[in-house]
Coordinates of C-alpha atoms in Angstrom, one line a residue:
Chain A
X312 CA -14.6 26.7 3.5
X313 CA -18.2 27.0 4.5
X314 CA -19.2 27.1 8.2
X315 CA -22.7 25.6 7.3
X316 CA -22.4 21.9 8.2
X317 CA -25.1 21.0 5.7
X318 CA -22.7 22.4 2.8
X319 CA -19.5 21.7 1.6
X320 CA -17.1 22.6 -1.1
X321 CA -16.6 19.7 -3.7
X322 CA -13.5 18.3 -5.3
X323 CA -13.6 15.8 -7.9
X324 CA -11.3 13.6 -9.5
X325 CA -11.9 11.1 -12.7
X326 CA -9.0 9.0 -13.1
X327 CA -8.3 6.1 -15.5
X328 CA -8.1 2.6 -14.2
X329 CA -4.2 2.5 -14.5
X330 CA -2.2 1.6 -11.5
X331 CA 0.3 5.0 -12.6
X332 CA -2.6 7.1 -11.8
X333 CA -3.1 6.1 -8.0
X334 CA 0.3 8.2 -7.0
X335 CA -1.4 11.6 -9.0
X336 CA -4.3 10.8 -6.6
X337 CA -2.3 10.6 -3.9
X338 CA -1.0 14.2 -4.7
X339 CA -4.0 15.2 -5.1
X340 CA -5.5 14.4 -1.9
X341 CA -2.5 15.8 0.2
X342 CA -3.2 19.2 -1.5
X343 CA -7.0 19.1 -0.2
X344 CA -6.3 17.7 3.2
X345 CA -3.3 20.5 3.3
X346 CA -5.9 22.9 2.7
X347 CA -8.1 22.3 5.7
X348 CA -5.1 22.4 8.2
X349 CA -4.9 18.7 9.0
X350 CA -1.9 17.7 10.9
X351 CA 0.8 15.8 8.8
X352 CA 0.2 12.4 10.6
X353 CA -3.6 13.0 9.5
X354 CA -2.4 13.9 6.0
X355 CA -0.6 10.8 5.7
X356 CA -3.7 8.8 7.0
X357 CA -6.3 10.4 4.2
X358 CA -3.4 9.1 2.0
X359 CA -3.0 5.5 2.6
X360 CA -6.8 5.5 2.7
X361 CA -7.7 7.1 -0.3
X362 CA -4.7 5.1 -1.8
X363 CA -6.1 1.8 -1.1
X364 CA -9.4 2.2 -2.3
X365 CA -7.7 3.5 -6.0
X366 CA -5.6 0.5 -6.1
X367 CA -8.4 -1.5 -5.2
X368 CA -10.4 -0.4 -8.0
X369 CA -7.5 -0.9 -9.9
X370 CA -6.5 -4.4 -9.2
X371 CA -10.1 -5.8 -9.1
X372 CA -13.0 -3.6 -10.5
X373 CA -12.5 -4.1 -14.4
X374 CA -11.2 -6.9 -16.1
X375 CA -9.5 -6.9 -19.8
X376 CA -10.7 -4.7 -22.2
X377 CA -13.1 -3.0 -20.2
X378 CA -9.9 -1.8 -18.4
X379 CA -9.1 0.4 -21.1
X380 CA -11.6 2.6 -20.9
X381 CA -12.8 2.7 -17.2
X382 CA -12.5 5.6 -15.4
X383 CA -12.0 5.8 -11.2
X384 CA -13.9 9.0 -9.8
X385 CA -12.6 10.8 -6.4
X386 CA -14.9 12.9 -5.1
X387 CA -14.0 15.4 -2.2
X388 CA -17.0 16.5 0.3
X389 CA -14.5 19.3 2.3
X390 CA -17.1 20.0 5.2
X391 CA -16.1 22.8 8.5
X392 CA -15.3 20.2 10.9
X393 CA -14.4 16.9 8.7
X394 CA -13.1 15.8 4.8
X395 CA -15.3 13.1 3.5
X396 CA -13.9 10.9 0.8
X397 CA -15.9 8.7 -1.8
X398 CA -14.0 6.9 -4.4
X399 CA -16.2 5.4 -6.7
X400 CA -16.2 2.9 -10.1
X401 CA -18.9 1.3 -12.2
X402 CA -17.4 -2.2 -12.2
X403 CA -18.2 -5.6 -11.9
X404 CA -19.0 -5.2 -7.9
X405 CA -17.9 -8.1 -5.3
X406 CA -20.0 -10.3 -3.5
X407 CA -18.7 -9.4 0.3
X408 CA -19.6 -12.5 2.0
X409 CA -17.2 -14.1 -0.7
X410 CA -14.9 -11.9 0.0
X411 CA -15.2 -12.2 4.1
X412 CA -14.7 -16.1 2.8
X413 CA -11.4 -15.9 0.7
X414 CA -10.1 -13.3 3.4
X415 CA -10.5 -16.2 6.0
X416 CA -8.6 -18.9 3.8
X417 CA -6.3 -16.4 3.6
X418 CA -5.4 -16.4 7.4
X419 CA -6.0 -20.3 7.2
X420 CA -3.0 -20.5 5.0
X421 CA -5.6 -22.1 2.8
X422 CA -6.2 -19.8 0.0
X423 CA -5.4 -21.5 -3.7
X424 CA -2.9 -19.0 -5.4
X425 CA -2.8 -19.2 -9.2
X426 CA 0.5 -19.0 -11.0
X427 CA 2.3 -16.2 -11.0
X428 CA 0.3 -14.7 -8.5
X429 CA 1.7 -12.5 -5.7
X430 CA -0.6 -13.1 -3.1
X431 CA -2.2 -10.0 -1.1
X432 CA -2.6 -9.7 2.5
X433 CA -6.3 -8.4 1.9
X434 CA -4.6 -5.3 3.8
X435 CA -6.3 -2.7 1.4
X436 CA -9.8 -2.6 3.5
X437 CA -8.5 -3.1 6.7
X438 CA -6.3 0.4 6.0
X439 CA -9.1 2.1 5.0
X440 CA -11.3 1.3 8.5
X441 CA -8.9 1.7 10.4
X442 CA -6.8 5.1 9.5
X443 CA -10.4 6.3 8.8
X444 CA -12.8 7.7 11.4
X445 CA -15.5 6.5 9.3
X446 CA -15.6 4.1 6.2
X447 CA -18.5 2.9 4.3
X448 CA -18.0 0.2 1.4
X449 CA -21.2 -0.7 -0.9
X450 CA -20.4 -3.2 -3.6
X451 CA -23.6 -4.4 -6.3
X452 CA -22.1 -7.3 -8.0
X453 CA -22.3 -6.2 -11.7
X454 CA -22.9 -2.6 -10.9
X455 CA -20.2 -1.2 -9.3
X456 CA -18.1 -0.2 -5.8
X457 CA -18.2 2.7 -3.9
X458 CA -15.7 3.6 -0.8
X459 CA -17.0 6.4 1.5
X460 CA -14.1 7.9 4.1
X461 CA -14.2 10.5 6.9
X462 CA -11.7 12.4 8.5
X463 CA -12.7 14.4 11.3
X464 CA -10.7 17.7 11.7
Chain B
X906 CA 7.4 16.5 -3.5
X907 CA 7.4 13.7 -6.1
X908 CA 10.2 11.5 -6.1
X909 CA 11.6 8.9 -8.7
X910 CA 10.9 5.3 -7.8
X911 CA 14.7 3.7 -8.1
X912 CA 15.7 0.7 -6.5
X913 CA 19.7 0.1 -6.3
X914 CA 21.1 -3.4 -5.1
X915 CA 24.7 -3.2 -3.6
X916 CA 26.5 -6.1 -1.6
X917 CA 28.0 -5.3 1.6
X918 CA 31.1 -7.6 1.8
X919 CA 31.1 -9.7 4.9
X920 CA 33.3 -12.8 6.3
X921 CA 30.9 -15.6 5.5
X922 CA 29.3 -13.7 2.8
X923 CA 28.0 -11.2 0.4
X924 CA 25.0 -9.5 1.9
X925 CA 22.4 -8.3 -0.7
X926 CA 21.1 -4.9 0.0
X927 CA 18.5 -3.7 -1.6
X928 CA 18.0 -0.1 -1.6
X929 CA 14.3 1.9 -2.4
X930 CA 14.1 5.0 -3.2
X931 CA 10.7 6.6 -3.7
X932 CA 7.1 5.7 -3.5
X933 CA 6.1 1.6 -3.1
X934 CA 2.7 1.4 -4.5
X935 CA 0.6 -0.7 -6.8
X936 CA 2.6 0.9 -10.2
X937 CA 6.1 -0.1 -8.9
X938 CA 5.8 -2.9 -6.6
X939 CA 6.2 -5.5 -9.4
X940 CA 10.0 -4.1 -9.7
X941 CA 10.4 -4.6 -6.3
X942 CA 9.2 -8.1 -6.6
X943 CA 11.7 -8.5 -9.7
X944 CA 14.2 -7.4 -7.5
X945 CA 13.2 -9.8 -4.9
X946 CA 12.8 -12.6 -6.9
X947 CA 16.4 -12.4 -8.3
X948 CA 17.6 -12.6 -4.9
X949 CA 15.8 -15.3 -3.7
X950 CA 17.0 -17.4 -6.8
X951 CA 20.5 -17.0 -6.1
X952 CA 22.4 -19.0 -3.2
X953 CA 22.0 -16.0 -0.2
X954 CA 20.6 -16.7 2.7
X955 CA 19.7 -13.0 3.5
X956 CA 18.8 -10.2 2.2
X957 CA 18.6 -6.7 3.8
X958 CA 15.6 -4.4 2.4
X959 CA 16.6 -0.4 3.0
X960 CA 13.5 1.7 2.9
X961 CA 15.2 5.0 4.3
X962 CA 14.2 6.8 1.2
X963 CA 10.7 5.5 0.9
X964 CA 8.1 7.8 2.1
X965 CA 5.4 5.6 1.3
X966 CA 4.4 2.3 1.0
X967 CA 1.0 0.5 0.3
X968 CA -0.6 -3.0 0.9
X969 CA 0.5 -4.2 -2.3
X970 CA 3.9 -3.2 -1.3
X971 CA 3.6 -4.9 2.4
X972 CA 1.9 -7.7 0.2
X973 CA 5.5 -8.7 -1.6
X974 CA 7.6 -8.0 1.4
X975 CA 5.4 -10.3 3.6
X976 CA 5.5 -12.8 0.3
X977 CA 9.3 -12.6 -0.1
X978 CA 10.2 -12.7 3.6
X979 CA 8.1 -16.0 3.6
X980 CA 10.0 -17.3 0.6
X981 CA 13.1 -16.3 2.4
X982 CA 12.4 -17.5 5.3
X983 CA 11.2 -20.9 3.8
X984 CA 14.8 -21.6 2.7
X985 CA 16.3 -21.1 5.9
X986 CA 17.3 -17.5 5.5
X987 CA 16.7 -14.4 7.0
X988 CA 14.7 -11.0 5.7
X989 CA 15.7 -7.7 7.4
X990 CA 14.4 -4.1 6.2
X991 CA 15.6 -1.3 7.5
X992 CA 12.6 1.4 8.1
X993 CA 13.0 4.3 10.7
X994 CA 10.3 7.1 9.3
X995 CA 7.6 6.9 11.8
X996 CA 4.8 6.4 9.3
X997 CA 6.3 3.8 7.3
X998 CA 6.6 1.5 10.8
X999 CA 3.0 2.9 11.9
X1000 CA 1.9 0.8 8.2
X1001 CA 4.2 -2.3 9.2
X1002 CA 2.2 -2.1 12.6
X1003 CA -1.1 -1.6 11.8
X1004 CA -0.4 -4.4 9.3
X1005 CA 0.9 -7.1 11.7
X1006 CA 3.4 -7.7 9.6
X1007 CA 6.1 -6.6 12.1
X1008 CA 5.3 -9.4 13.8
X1009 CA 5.6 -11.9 11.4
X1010 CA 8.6 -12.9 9.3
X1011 CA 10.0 -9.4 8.7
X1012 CA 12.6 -8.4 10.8
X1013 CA 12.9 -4.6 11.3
X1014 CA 15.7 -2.3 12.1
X1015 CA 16.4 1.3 12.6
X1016 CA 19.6 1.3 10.9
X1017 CA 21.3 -1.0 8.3
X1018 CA 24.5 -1.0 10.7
X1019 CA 21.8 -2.7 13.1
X1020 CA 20.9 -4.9 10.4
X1021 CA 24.2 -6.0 9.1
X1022 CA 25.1 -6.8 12.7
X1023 CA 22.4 -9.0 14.0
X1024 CA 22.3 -12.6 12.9

């Protein structure tokens, strides 16, 4: 790995938006994080993490159709001192102030639940910040979401 | 190592009455929580009043996973009965923590002796 803090060796990812891919991701991620020593509780961290953004992506990025062909990209910045993460899509984006919203009807009890739906504890985000020593979320409604993590060695 | 996701439900035979135990093997994530939640569902449609979940074998579990446990121990508990899982690995009860969920509905144990025992 490079010493140079302004480079770093790259690792990318493109996965499609299934939820059977998340585990190869997973595996993935364990192998870089392996590389650059981390301790197994830190491995297991970068994990969850980079998990929950996937699934994420997964559950609410595409809808129908557009499913079929989306692809999830992972993208692996392994720097001397830290790994950063970025998990990235190009789909329909969220609006976070609605989501700050729903999350708060949510610990209201107050939330409307469709159907057949298992409702979420909204747990995904709150993983990310806080096994992460850094985490970055930019959403564009209609362009897309990306997840930036940091794990300091 | 990669592990198959299997679930296996066996009843331990008490004096009052069967006690579901459903046992995980593998990974709990967004592809194989929905059989989990079949599982789950089963159970909670039947007559017991408690179920024990065994996650000795799982080394890892996600929010959508937590998400169905909280949901089921909820239904459970609604119907006046009682949702135990049995979780020991550090890192698995480190997620149930940093989820809050430990202190909510879920009852955890160390061992499904433990489990079995308590009422």
């Amino acid at each position: 790995m490079p010493t140079d803090l302004t480079t770093a060796d790259r690792v990318e990812l493109s996965i499609p938006c299934a939820s059977d891919y998340v585990g190869v991701v997973r595996l993935a991620i364990s192998g870089v994080a392996t590389r650059m020593n981390f301790s197994v509780e830190d491995i297991e961290d970068i994990k969850i993490a980079v998990s929950e953004a996937c699934t994420n992506a997964v559950q609410y990025a595409f809808d129908g159709e557009e499913k079929q062909s989306a692809t999830i990209k992972i993208i692996c910045n392994l720097h001397a001192d830290k790994l950063e993460i970025t998990v990235k899509d190009n789909g329909k984006g969220f609006d976070q102030a609605e989501v700050d919203r729903k999350k708060q009807q949510k610990s209201e009890g107050t939330a409307a639940v469709s159907e057949g739906e298992i409702p979420t504890l909204g747990l995904g985000l709150t993983f990310i910040q806080s096994l992460m020593d850094e985490a970055e979320i930019t959403s564009v409604p209609g362009k897309g979401t990306s997840i930036r993590m940091v794990k300091h060695i | 190592m990669v592990l198959e996701f299997k679930i296996d439900l066996v009843y331990h035979e008490s004096d009052i009455s069967d006690v579901p135990i459903v046992c995980v093997n593998g990974e709990i994530d967004v592809y194989t929580s929905p059989k989990l939640n079949d599982t789950l569902n089963k159970i909670i449609n039947s007559e017991n009043k408690e179920v024990v979940l065994n996650l000795e074998k799982v080394h890892y579990i996600d929010s959508t996973g937590l998400g169905i446990i909280a949901h089921n121990a909820d239904m459970f508990t609604n119907k006046g009965g009682n949702f135990k899982v049995v979780c020991a690995q550090p890192q698995l009860r480190k997620i149930f923590d940093v989820s809050g969920l430990s202190k909510k509905n879920v009852k955890l144990f160390e061992a499904e002796a433990q489990a079995l025992a308590q009422n």
